[in-house]
Coordinates of C-alpha atoms in Angstrom, one line a residue:
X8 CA 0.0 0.0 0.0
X9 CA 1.6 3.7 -0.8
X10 CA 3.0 2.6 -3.8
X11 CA 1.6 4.0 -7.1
X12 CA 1.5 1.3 -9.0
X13 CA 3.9 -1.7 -9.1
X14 CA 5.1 -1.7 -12.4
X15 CA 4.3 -5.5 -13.3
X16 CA 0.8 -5.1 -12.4
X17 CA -0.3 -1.5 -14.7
X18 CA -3.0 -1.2 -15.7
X19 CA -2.9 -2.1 -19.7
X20 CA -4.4 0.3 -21.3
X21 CA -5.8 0.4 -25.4
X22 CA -2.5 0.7 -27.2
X23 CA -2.4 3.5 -29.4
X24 CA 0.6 3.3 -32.4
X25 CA 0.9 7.2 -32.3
X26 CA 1.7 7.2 -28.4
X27 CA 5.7 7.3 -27.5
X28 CA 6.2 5.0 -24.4
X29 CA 9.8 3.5 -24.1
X30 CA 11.3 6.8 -26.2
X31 CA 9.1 9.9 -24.2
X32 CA 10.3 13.7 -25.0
X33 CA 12.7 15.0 -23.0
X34 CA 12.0 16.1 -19.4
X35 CA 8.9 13.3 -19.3
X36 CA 9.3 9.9 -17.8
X37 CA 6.4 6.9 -19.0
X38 CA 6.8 3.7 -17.2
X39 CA 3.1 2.6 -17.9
X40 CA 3.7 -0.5 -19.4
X41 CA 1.6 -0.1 -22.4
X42 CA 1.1 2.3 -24.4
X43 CA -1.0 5.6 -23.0
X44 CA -5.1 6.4 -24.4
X45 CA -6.0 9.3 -25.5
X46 CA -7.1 12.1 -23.3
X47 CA -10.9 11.0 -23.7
X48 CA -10.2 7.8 -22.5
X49 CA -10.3 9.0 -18.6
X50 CA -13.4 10.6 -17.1
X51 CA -12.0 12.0 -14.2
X52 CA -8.6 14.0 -13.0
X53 CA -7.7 14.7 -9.5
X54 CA -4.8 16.9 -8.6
X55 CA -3.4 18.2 -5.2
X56 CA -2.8 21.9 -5.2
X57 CA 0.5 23.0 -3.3
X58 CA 3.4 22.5 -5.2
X59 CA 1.2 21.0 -8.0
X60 CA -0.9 23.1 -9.7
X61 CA 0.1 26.6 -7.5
X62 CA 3.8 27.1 -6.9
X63 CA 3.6 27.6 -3.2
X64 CA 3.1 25.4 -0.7
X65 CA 0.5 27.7 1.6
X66 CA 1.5 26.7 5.1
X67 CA 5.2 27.7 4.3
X68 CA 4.6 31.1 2.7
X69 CA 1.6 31.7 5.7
X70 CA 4.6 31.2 8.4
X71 CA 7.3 33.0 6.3
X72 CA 5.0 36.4 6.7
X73 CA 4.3 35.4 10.4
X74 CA 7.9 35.4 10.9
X75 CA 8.6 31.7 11.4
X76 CA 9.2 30.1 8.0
X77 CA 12.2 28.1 8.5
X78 CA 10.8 25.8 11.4
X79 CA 7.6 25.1 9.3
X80 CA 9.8 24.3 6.3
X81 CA 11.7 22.2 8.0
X82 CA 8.7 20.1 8.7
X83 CA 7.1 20.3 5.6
X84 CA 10.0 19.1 4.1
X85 CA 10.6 16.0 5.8
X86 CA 6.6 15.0 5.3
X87 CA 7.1 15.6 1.4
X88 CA 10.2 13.6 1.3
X89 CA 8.6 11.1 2.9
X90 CA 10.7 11.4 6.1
X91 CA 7.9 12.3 8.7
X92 CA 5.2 9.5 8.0
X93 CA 2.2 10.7 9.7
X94 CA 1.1 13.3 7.9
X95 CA -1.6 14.2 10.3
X96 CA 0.9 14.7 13.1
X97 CA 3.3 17.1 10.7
X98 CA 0.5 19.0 10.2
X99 CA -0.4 19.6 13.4
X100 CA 2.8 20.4 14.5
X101 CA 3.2 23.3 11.9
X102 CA 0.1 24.4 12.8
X103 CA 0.8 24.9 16.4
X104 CA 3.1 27.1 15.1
X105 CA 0.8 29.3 13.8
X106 CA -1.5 29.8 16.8
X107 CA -2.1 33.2 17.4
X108 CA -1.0 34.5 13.4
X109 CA -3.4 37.4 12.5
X110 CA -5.9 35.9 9.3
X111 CA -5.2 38.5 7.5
X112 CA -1.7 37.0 6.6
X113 CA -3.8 34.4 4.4
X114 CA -4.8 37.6 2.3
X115 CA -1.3 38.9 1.9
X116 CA -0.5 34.8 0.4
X117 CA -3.3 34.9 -2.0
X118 CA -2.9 38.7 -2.9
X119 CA 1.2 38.5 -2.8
X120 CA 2.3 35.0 -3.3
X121 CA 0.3 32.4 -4.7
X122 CA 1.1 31.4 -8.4
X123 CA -0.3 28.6 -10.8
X124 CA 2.0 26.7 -12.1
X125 CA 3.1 27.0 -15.9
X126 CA 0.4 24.7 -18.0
X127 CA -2.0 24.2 -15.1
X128 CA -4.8 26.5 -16.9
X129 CA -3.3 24.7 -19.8
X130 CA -4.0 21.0 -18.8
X131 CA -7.6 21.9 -16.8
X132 CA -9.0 23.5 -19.6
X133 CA -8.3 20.9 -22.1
X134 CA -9.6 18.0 -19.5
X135 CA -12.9 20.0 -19.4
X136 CA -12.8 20.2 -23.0
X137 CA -12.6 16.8 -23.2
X138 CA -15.0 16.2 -20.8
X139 CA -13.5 14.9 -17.3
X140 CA -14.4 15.9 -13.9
X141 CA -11.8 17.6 -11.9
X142 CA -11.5 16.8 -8.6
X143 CA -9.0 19.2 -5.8
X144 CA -7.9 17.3 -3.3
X145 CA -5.5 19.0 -0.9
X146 CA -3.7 18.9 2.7
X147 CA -3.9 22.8 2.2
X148 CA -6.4 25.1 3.1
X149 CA -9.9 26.0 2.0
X150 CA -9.2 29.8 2.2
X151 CA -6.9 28.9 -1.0
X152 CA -8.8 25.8 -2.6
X153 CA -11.8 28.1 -3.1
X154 CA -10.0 30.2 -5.5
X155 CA -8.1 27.7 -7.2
X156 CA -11.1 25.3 -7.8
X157 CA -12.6 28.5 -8.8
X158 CA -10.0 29.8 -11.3
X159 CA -9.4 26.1 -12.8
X160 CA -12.8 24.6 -12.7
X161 CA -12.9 21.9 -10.3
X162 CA -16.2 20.2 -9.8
X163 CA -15.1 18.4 -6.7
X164 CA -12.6 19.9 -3.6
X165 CA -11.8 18.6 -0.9
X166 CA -9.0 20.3 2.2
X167 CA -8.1 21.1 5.4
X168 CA -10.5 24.3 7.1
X169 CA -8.2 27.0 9.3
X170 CA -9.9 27.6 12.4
X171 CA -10.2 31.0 13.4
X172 CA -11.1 32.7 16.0
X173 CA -11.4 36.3 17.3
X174 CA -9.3 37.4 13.6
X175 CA -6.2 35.1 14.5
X176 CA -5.1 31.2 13.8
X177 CA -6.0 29.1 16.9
X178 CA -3.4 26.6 15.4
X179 CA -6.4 24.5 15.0
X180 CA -8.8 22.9 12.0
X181 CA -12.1 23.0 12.1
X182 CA -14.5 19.5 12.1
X183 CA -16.1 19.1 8.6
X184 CA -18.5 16.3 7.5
X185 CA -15.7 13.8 6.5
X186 CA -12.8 14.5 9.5
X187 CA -11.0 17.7 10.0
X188 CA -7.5 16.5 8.2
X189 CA -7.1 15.8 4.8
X190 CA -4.1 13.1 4.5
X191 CA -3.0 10.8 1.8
X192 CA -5.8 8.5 2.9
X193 CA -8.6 10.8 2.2
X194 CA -7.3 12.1 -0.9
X195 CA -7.4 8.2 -1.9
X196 CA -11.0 8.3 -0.3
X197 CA -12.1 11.4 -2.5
X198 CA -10.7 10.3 -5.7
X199 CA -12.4 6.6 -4.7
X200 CA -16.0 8.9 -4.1
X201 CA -15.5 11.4 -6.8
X202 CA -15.5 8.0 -9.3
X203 CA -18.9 6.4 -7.8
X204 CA -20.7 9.7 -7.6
X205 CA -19.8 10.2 -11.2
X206 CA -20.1 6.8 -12.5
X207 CA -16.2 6.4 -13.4
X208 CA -14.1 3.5 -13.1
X209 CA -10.7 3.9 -10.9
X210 CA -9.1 2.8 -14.1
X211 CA -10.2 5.6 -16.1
X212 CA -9.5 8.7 -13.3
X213 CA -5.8 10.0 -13.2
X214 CA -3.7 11.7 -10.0
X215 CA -1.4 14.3 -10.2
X216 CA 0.6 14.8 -7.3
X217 CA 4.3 15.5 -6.3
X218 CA 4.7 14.7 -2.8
X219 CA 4.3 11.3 -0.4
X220 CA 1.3 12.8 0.8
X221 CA -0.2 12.1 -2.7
X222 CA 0.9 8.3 -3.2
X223 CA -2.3 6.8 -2.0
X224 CA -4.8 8.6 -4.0
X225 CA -1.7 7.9 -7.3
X226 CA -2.4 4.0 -6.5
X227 CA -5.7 4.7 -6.6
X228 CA -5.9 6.0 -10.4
X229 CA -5.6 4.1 -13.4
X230 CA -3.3 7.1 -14.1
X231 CA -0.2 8.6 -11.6
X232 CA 1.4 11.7 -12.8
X233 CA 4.2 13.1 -10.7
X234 CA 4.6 17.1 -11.3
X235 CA 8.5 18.0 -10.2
X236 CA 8.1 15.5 -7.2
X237 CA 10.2 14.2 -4.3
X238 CA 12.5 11.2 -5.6
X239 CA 9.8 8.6 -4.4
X240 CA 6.8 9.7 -6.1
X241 CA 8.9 10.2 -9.5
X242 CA 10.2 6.5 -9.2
X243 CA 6.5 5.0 -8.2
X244 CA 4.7 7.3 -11.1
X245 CA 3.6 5.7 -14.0
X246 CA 4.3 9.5 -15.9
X247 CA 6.7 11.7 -14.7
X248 CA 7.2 15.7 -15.4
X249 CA 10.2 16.5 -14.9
X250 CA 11.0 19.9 -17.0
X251 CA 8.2 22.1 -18.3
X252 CA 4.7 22.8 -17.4
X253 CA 1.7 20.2 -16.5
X254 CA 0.4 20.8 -20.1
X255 CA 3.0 18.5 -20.9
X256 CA 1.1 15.5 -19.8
X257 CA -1.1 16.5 -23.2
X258 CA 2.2 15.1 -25.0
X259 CA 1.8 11.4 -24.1
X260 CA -2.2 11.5 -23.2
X261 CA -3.2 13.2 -26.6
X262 CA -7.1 15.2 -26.6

């Protein structure tokens, strides 16, 4: 469990003779095992947001204005390379760092700092195009999912709710409907969810992702892409980005 996909036991998808597999352009690693369908073949995309289709990761640029960055990096390093384990107990240990940060900071990152990566209007808007539900699925934060989902047009979104109270952090999440932290296993739940409720096999969704955090919900997919990752989510990916934009995936899975 964790890993994307063991590579003797992919998925084989409808071979398609203009698909490259074995020879993929430069900057893009396929280890699929078959050849790759076109981009109508999938009916549903999920992606995680920091680092993957925004340039930030929010809880790092939140504690850089609040004046202690390099501790929460730190952590949030170690979780993405897959050093601290328990997500849910990284996270709660960066926010405890926070306790007492003015919300307003949260405005200064959207306003000041948060970026989409190169190709991730790109990419959405062709999936949409083509039909596929997008799904956000992140261990960020809803004050910045609601305007990505919005910008990109997800249909589904799914992430972690800041608590706030009197106009600062508390250091605390609030309780929604499915939990209050949003961890590798319930970004595998959501994608798992986002399939029934829209009538889609597992086989025919795709996960994009670039940290451990993401590896469940990768194994999950008929599909794992890895967007600049950490070393072990590159090596368990069935398509890696290594250089360029995420509209690159639209190289090897064709509209």
């Amino acid at each position: 469990m964790g890993r994307a996909r063991d590579r003797d036991n992919r998925p084989q998808f409808p071979l398609r003779t203009d698909t490259v597999t074995s020879t993929a352009p430069a900057g893009l690693v396929v280890n699929a095992g078959s050849a790759l369908p076109p981009l109508s073949f999938f009916k549903l995309a999920a992606f995680d947001m920091d680092s993957t289709l925004i340039g930030i990761e929010c809880i790092d640029e939140i504690a850089a204005l609040a004046g202690k960055g390099p501790e929460v990096a730190a952590i949030t390093e170690a979780a993405m390379r897959g050093e601290i384990t328990d997500f849910r107990d990284s996270l709660r240990r960066r926010l405890a760092l926070l306790a007492g940060v003015p919300a307003t900071v949260l405005d200064r990152v959207l306003a000041e700092r948060l970026t989409f990566n190169p190709g991730a209007r790109e990419l959405c808007a062709a999936m949409k195009a083509a039909g596929l539900k997008l799904v956000l699925v992140s261990g960020g934060f809803t004050y910045f999912t609601r305007h990505v989902a919005a910008e990109l047009g997800m249909d589904f979104v799914r992430s972690n709710e800041l608590e706030i109270v009197d106009g600062a952090l508390t250091g605390g999440l609030v309780m929604q409907d499915w939990g209050d932290i949003c961890d590798g296993e319930q970004k595998r739940r959501m994608l798992l969810d986002c399939c029934a409720r829209t009538g889609c096999s597992p086989e025919r969704a795709m996960a994009v992702g670039d940290g451990a955090n993401d590896l469940l919900m990768m194994g999950a997919a008929g599909l794992s892409v890895a967007y600049h990752a950490k070393p072990r989510v590159r090596e368990q990916a069935m398509v890696a980005i290594n250089d360029g934009g995420l509209d690159r995936l639209l190289e090897l899975v064709r509209p």
